[in-house]
mmCIF file of C-alpha atoms in Angstrom:
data_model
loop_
_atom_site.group_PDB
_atom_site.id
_atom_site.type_symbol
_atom_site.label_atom_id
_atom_site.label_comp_id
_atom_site.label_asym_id
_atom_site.label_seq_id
_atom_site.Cartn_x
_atom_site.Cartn_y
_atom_site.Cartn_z
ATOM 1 C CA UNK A 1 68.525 18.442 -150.392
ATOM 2 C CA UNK A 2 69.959 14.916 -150.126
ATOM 3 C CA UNK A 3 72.753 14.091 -152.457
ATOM 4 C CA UNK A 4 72.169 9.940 -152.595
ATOM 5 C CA UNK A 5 75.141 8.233 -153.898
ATOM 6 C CA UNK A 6 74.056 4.720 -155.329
ATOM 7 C CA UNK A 7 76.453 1.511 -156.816
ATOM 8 C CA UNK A 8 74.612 1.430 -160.636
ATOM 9 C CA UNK A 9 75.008 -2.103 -160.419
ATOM 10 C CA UNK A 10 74.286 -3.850 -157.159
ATOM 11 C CA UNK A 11 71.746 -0.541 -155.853
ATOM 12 C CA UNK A 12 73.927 -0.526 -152.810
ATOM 13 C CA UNK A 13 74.026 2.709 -151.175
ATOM 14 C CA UNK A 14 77.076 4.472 -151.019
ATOM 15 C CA UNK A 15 76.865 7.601 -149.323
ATOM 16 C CA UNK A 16 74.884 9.885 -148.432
ATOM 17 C CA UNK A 17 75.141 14.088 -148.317
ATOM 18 C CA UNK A 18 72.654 16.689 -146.692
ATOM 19 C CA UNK A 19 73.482 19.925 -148.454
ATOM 20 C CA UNK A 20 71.450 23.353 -148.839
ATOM 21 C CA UNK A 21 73.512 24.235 -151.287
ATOM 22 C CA UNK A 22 75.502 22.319 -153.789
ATOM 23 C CA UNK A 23 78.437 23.118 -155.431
ATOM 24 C CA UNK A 24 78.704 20.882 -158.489
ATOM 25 C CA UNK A 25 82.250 22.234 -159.325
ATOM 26 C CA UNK A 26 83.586 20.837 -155.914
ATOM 27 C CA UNK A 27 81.532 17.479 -156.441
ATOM 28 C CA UNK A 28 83.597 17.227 -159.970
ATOM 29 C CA UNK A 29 79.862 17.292 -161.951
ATOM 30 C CA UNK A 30 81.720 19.833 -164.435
ATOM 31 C CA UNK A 31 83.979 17.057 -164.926
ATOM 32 C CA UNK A 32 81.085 15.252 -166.939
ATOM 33 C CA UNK A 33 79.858 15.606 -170.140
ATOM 34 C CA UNK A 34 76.013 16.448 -170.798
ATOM 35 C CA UNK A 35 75.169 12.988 -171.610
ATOM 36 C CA UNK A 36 77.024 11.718 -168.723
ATOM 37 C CA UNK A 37 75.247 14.031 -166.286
ATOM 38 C CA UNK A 38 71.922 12.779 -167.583
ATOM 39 C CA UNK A 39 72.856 9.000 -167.408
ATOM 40 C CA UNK A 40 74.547 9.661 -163.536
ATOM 41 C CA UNK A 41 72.318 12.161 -162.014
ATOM 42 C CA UNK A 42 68.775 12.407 -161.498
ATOM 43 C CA UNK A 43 67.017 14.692 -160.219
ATOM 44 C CA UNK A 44 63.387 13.563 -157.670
ATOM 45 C CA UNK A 45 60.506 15.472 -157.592
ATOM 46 C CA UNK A 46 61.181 15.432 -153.771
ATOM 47 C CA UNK A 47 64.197 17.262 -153.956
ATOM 48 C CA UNK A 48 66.470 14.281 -153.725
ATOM 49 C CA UNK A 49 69.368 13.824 -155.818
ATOM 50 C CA UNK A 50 70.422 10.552 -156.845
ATOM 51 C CA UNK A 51 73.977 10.154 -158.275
ATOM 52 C CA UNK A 52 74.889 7.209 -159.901
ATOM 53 C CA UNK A 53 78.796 5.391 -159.348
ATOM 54 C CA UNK A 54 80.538 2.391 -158.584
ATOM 55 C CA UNK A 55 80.961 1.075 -155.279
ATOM 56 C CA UNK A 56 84.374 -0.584 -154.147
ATOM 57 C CA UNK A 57 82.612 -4.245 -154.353
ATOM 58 C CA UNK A 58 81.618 -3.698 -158.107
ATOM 59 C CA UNK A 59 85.075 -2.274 -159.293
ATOM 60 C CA UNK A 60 87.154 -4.911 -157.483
ATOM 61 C CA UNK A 61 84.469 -7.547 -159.492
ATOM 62 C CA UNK A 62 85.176 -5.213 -162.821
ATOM 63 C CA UNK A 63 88.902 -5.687 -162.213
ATOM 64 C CA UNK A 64 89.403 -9.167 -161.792
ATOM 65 C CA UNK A 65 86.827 -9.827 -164.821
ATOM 66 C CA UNK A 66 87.247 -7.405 -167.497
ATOM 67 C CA UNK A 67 85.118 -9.170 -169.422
ATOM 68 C CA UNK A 68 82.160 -7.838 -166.978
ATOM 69 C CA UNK A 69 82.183 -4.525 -168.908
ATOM 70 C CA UNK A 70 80.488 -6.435 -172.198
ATOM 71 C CA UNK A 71 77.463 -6.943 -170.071
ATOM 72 C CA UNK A 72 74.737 -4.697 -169.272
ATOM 73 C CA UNK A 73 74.764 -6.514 -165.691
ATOM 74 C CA UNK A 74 76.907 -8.582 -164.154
ATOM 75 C CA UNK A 75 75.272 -8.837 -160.590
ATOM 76 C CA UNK A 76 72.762 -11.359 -160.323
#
């Protein structure tokens, strides 16, 4: 089961991990609250999970423009 890491604001891929088994306490999942795992993580009727983060681009833009966090997106 594919663990698909995407940037939830440019759709950039991130990474990518090919697991049988998953173990969400290593992954830091437990880390998250319940409404946090079902805003991040989403589950395909595949079998593909898709997590969703920040990529290095998109926190770098975030950090130089604070104001970036008002919007819904700031990628355009």
């Amino acid at each position: 089961m594919p663990l698909i890491y995407k940037c939830n604001h440019c759709g950039n891929q991130v990474g990518e991990l090919h697991q049988k088994v998953v173990d969400t306490k290593s992954l830091g999942w437990h880390e998250l609250s319940e409404q946090e795992k079902r805003e991040m993580i989403q589950y395909q009727d595949n079998g593909d999970i898709h997590i969703q983060t920040i990529c290095e681009n998109c926190q770098e833009s975030l950090e130089h423009n604070p104001h970036y966090h008002e919007l819904d997106y700031f990628i355009q």
